[in-house]
Amino acid sequence: MDCVFCQVVSGETTAHRVFEDDTAVAFLDRRPLFPGHVLVVPRSHAETLTDLPPDVVGPFFARVRRITGAVEHGMAAAGSFVAMNNRVSQSVPHLHVHVVPRNPKDGLRGFFWPRTHYSDDTHAAATADRLRAALAREPGT
């Protein structure tokens, strides 16, 4: 399949995964707003929220909720920004929720944000480790 997120889900494309189960896969965004910026995708392909089967919506967002807590705790953030696009501004046509750690005066203003990079693969791997550890402390779903 040509969908890059389906390739991540299947393991065909590598990513720094922080969570996976039968419902969702969460991994670090390759161009994060801040370290700890995670994308949560449904395991089965759905282009938009309205394409997600109704019986998957609740379980999927339970995972988003859990990962949001882990991002906040794992990155020692004051809060988070949780968002998704449907078609417009959707860079990959596979439903995905951005979970971004936030802190006061972090520089994000409006909806025009500069993207950054992890300094290297070790930095990305260490960030993914922090989030996996925070997920291990979060109540399961």
PDB file of C-alpha atoms in Angstrom:
ATOM      1  CA  MET A   1       0.000   0.000   0.000  1.00  0.00           C
ATOM      2  CA  ASP A   2       1.203   3.535  -0.717  1.00  0.00           C
ATOM      3  CA  CYS A   3       0.094   4.886   2.680  1.00  0.00           C
ATOM      4  CA  VAL A   4       3.199   5.709   4.714  1.00  0.00           C
ATOM      5  CA  PHE A   5       1.321   5.299   8.010  1.00  0.00           C
ATOM      6  CA  CYS A   6       0.073   1.852   6.969  1.00  0.00           C
ATOM      7  CA  GLN A   7       3.718   1.046   6.223  1.00  0.00           C
ATOM      8  CA  VAL A   8       4.659   2.179   9.744  1.00  0.00           C
ATOM      9  CA  VAL A   9       1.828   0.095  11.239  1.00  0.00           C
ATOM     10  CA  SER A  10       2.941  -2.993   9.303  1.00  0.00           C
ATOM     11  CA  GLY A  11       6.605  -2.464  10.179  1.00  0.00           C
ATOM     12  CA  GLU A  12       7.580  -1.942   6.549  1.00  0.00           C
ATOM     13  CA  THR A  13       8.726   1.596   7.438  1.00  0.00           C
ATOM     14  CA  THR A  14      10.590   2.193  10.670  1.00  0.00           C
ATOM     15  CA  ALA A  15       9.439   4.690  13.267  1.00  0.00           C
ATOM     16  CA  HIS A  16      10.108   5.346  16.922  1.00  0.00           C
ATOM     17  CA  ARG A  17       7.034   3.609  18.310  1.00  0.00           C
ATOM     18  CA  VAL A  18       5.872   4.513  21.775  1.00  0.00           C
ATOM     19  CA  PHE A  19       2.699   2.408  21.859  1.00  0.00           C
ATOM     20  CA  GLU A  20       0.877  -0.234  19.865  1.00  0.00           C
ATOM     21  CA  ASP A  21      -2.019  -2.609  20.339  1.00  0.00           C
ATOM     22  CA  ASP A  22      -4.816  -4.039  18.200  1.00  0.00           C
ATOM     23  CA  THR A  23      -6.484  -0.612  17.906  1.00  0.00           C
ATOM     24  CA  ALA A  24      -3.740   1.982  17.487  1.00  0.00           C
ATOM     25  CA  VAL A  25      -0.076   2.652  16.908  1.00  0.00           C
ATOM     26  CA  ALA A  26       1.669   5.746  18.289  1.00  0.00           C
ATOM     27  CA  PHE A  27       5.069   6.944  17.153  1.00  0.00           C
ATOM     28  CA  LEU A  28       7.215  10.055  17.175  1.00  0.00           C
ATOM     29  CA  ASP A  29       6.518  12.616  14.455  1.00  0.00           C
ATOM     30  CA  ARG A  30       9.592  12.850  12.212  1.00  0.00           C
ATOM     31  CA  ARG A  31       9.279  16.637  12.133  1.00  0.00           C
ATOM     32  CA  PRO A  32       8.159  17.418  15.672  1.00  0.00           C
ATOM     33  CA  LEU A  33       6.987  20.753  16.969  1.00  0.00           C
ATOM     34  CA  PHE A  34       8.820  19.761  20.175  1.00  0.00           C
ATOM     35  CA  PRO A  35      10.493  16.533  21.326  1.00  0.00           C
ATOM     36  CA  GLY A  36       7.746  14.149  22.383  1.00  0.00           C
ATOM     37  CA  HIS A  37       5.370  15.144  19.536  1.00  0.00           C
ATOM     38  CA  VAL A  38       3.544  11.873  18.866  1.00  0.00           C
ATOM     39  CA  LEU A  39       1.223  10.750  16.087  1.00  0.00           C
ATOM     40  CA  VAL A  40      -1.511   8.277  17.022  1.00  0.00           C
ATOM     41  CA  VAL A  41      -2.993   6.327  14.110  1.00  0.00           C
ATOM     42  CA  PRO A  42      -5.647   3.627  13.925  1.00  0.00           C
ATOM     43  CA  ARG A  43      -4.129   0.271  13.061  1.00  0.00           C
ATOM     44  CA  SER A  44      -6.583  -0.207  10.190  1.00  0.00           C
ATOM     45  CA  HIS A  45      -6.521   2.361   7.399  1.00  0.00           C
ATOM     46  CA  ALA A  46      -9.088   5.152   7.635  1.00  0.00           C
ATOM     47  CA  GLU A  47      -8.453   8.388   5.791  1.00  0.00           C
ATOM     48  CA  THR A  48     -10.468  10.658   8.095  1.00  0.00           C
ATOM     49  CA  LEU A  49     -12.371  10.567  11.346  1.00  0.00           C
ATOM     50  CA  THR A  50     -15.621  10.045   9.470  1.00  0.00           C
ATOM     51  CA  ASP A  51     -14.088   6.992   7.778  1.00  0.00           C
ATOM     52  CA  LEU A  52     -13.233   5.387  11.112  1.00  0.00           C
ATOM     53  CA  PRO A  53     -15.793   2.664  11.919  1.00  0.00           C
ATOM     54  CA  PRO A  54     -18.095   3.811  14.741  1.00  0.00           C
ATOM     55  CA  ASP A  55     -17.149   0.860  16.958  1.00  0.00           C
ATOM     56  CA  VAL A  56     -13.464   1.878  16.753  1.00  0.00           C
ATOM     57  CA  VAL A  57     -13.930   5.582  17.614  1.00  0.00           C
ATOM     58  CA  GLY A  58     -14.235   5.075  21.379  1.00  0.00           C
ATOM     59  CA  PRO A  59     -11.366   2.604  21.719  1.00  0.00           C
ATOM     60  CA  PHE A  60      -9.162   4.724  19.443  1.00  0.00           C
ATOM     61  CA  PHE A  61      -9.723   7.904  21.441  1.00  0.00           C
ATOM     62  CA  ALA A  62      -9.180   6.012  24.693  1.00  0.00           C
ATOM     63  CA  ARG A  63      -5.662   5.339  23.350  1.00  0.00           C
ATOM     64  CA  VAL A  64      -5.254   9.005  22.359  1.00  0.00           C
ATOM     65  CA  ARG A  65      -6.266   9.982  25.897  1.00  0.00           C
ATOM     66  CA  ARG A  66      -3.756   7.594  27.457  1.00  0.00           C
ATOM     67  CA  ILE A  67      -0.941   8.712  25.169  1.00  0.00           C
ATOM     68  CA  THR A  68      -1.749  12.363  25.902  1.00  0.00           C
ATOM     69  CA  GLY A  69      -1.214  11.725  29.610  1.00  0.00           C
ATOM     70  CA  ALA A  70       2.038   9.936  28.881  1.00  0.00           C
ATOM     71  CA  VAL A  71       3.295  12.770  26.669  1.00  0.00           C
ATOM     72  CA  GLU A  72       2.550  15.336  29.379  1.00  0.00           C
ATOM     73  CA  HIS A  73       4.142  13.264  32.153  1.00  0.00           C
ATOM     74  CA  GLY A  74       6.982  11.782  30.118  1.00  0.00           C
ATOM     75  CA  MET A  75       8.070  15.137  28.739  1.00  0.00           C
ATOM     76  CA  ALA A  76       7.425  17.036  32.008  1.00  0.00           C
ATOM     77  CA  ALA A  77       5.097  19.339  30.066  1.00  0.00           C
ATOM     78  CA  ALA A  78       2.611  21.740  31.617  1.00  0.00           C
ATOM     79  CA  GLY A  79      -0.029  20.571  29.138  1.00  0.00           C
ATOM     80  CA  SER A  80      -0.531  19.415  25.576  1.00  0.00           C
ATOM     81  CA  PHE A  81      -2.007  20.267  22.224  1.00  0.00           C
ATOM     82  CA  VAL A  82      -4.109  17.483  20.693  1.00  0.00           C
ATOM     83  CA  ALA A  83      -5.291  17.948  17.114  1.00  0.00           C
ATOM     84  CA  MET A  84      -6.099  16.306  13.824  1.00  0.00           C
ATOM     85  CA  ASN A  85      -6.875  17.439  10.321  1.00  0.00           C
ATOM     86  CA  ASN A  86      -9.446  15.879   8.021  1.00  0.00           C
ATOM     87  CA  ARG A  87      -8.322  16.155   4.407  1.00  0.00           C
ATOM     88  CA  VAL A  88      -7.366  19.871   4.452  1.00  0.00           C
ATOM     89  CA  SER A  89      -3.780  20.167   5.738  1.00  0.00           C
ATOM     90  CA  GLN A  90      -3.665  16.403   6.227  1.00  0.00           C
ATOM     91  CA  SER A  91      -0.140  15.625   5.025  1.00  0.00           C
ATOM     92  CA  VAL A  92      -0.748  11.846   5.025  1.00  0.00           C
ATOM     93  CA  PRO A  93      -4.200  10.572   4.024  1.00  0.00           C
ATOM     94  CA  HIS A  94      -4.477   8.278   7.046  1.00  0.00           C
ATOM     95  CA  LEU A  95      -6.287   9.478  10.163  1.00  0.00           C
ATOM     96  CA  HIS A  96      -3.753  10.671  12.704  1.00  0.00           C
ATOM     97  CA  VAL A  97      -3.923  12.632  15.915  1.00  0.00           C
ATOM     98  CA  HIS A  98      -1.068  14.931  16.896  1.00  0.00           C
ATOM     99  CA  VAL A  99      -0.239  14.938  20.609  1.00  0.00           C
ATOM    100  CA  VAL A 100       2.227  17.739  21.315  1.00  0.00           C
ATOM    101  CA  PRO A 101       3.730  18.588  24.710  1.00  0.00           C
ATOM    102  CA  ARG A 102       3.185  22.262  25.606  1.00  0.00           C
ATOM    103  CA  ASN A 103       4.634  24.687  28.115  1.00  0.00           C
ATOM    104  CA  PRO A 104       3.976  28.365  28.769  1.00  0.00           C
ATOM    105  CA  LYS A 105       5.966  30.642  26.445  1.00  0.00           C
ATOM    106  CA  ASP A 106       7.060  27.696  24.281  1.00  0.00           C
ATOM    107  CA  GLY A 107       6.877  29.862  21.167  1.00  0.00           C
ATOM    108  CA  LEU A 108       3.836  28.359  19.448  1.00  0.00           C
ATOM    109  CA  ARG A 109       1.483  31.026  18.201  1.00  0.00           C
ATOM    110  CA  GLY A 110      -1.621  30.506  16.110  1.00  0.00           C
ATOM    111  CA  PHE A 111      -1.445  27.735  13.573  1.00  0.00           C
ATOM    112  CA  PHE A 112       1.862  28.594  11.868  1.00  0.00           C
ATOM    113  CA  TRP A 113       4.524  26.704  13.739  1.00  0.00           C
ATOM    114  CA  PRO A 114       8.111  26.011  12.838  1.00  0.00           C
ATOM    115  CA  ARG A 115       8.952  22.334  12.698  1.00  0.00           C
ATOM    116  CA  THR A 116      12.199  21.005  14.152  1.00  0.00           C
ATOM    117  CA  HIS A 117      14.227  17.817  13.985  1.00  0.00           C
ATOM    118  CA  TYR A 118      15.604  15.449  16.570  1.00  0.00           C
ATOM    119  CA  SER A 119      19.326  16.132  16.910  1.00  0.00           C
ATOM    120  CA  ASP A 120      20.020  12.536  15.902  1.00  0.00           C
ATOM    121  CA  ASP A 121      18.565   9.043  16.089  1.00  0.00           C
ATOM    122  CA  THR A 122      19.828   8.646  19.652  1.00  0.00           C
ATOM    123  CA  HIS A 123      17.841  11.724  20.728  1.00  0.00           C
ATOM    124  CA  ALA A 124      14.702  10.353  19.025  1.00  0.00           C
ATOM    125  CA  ALA A 125      15.210   6.907  20.575  1.00  0.00           C
ATOM    126  CA  ALA A 126      15.701   8.410  24.051  1.00  0.00           C
ATOM    127  CA  THR A 127      12.537  10.481  23.634  1.00  0.00           C
ATOM    128  CA  ALA A 128      10.572   7.397  22.559  1.00  0.00           C
ATOM    129  CA  ASP A 129      11.969   5.540  25.620  1.00  0.00           C
ATOM    130  CA  ARG A 130      10.732   8.327  27.918  1.00  0.00           C
ATOM    131  CA  LEU A 131       7.245   8.119  26.441  1.00  0.00           C
ATOM    132  CA  ARG A 132       7.135   4.314  26.629  1.00  0.00           C
ATOM    133  CA  ALA A 133       8.134   4.548  30.301  1.00  0.00           C
ATOM    134  CA  ALA A 134       5.398   7.114  30.947  1.00  0.00           C
ATOM    135  CA  LEU A 135       2.871   4.873  29.175  1.00  0.00           C
ATOM    136  CA  ALA A 136       3.873   1.988  31.414  1.00  0.00           C
ATOM    137  CA  ARG A 137       2.879   4.144  34.410  1.00  0.00           C
ATOM    138  CA  GLU A 138      -0.452   5.242  32.894  1.00  0.00           C
ATOM    139  CA  PRO A 139      -3.602   3.194  33.619  1.00  0.00           C
ATOM    140  CA  GLY A 140      -4.303   0.775  30.765  1.00  0.00           C
ATOM    141  CA  THR A 141      -7.330   0.736  28.511  1.00  0.00           C
TER     142      THR A 141
END
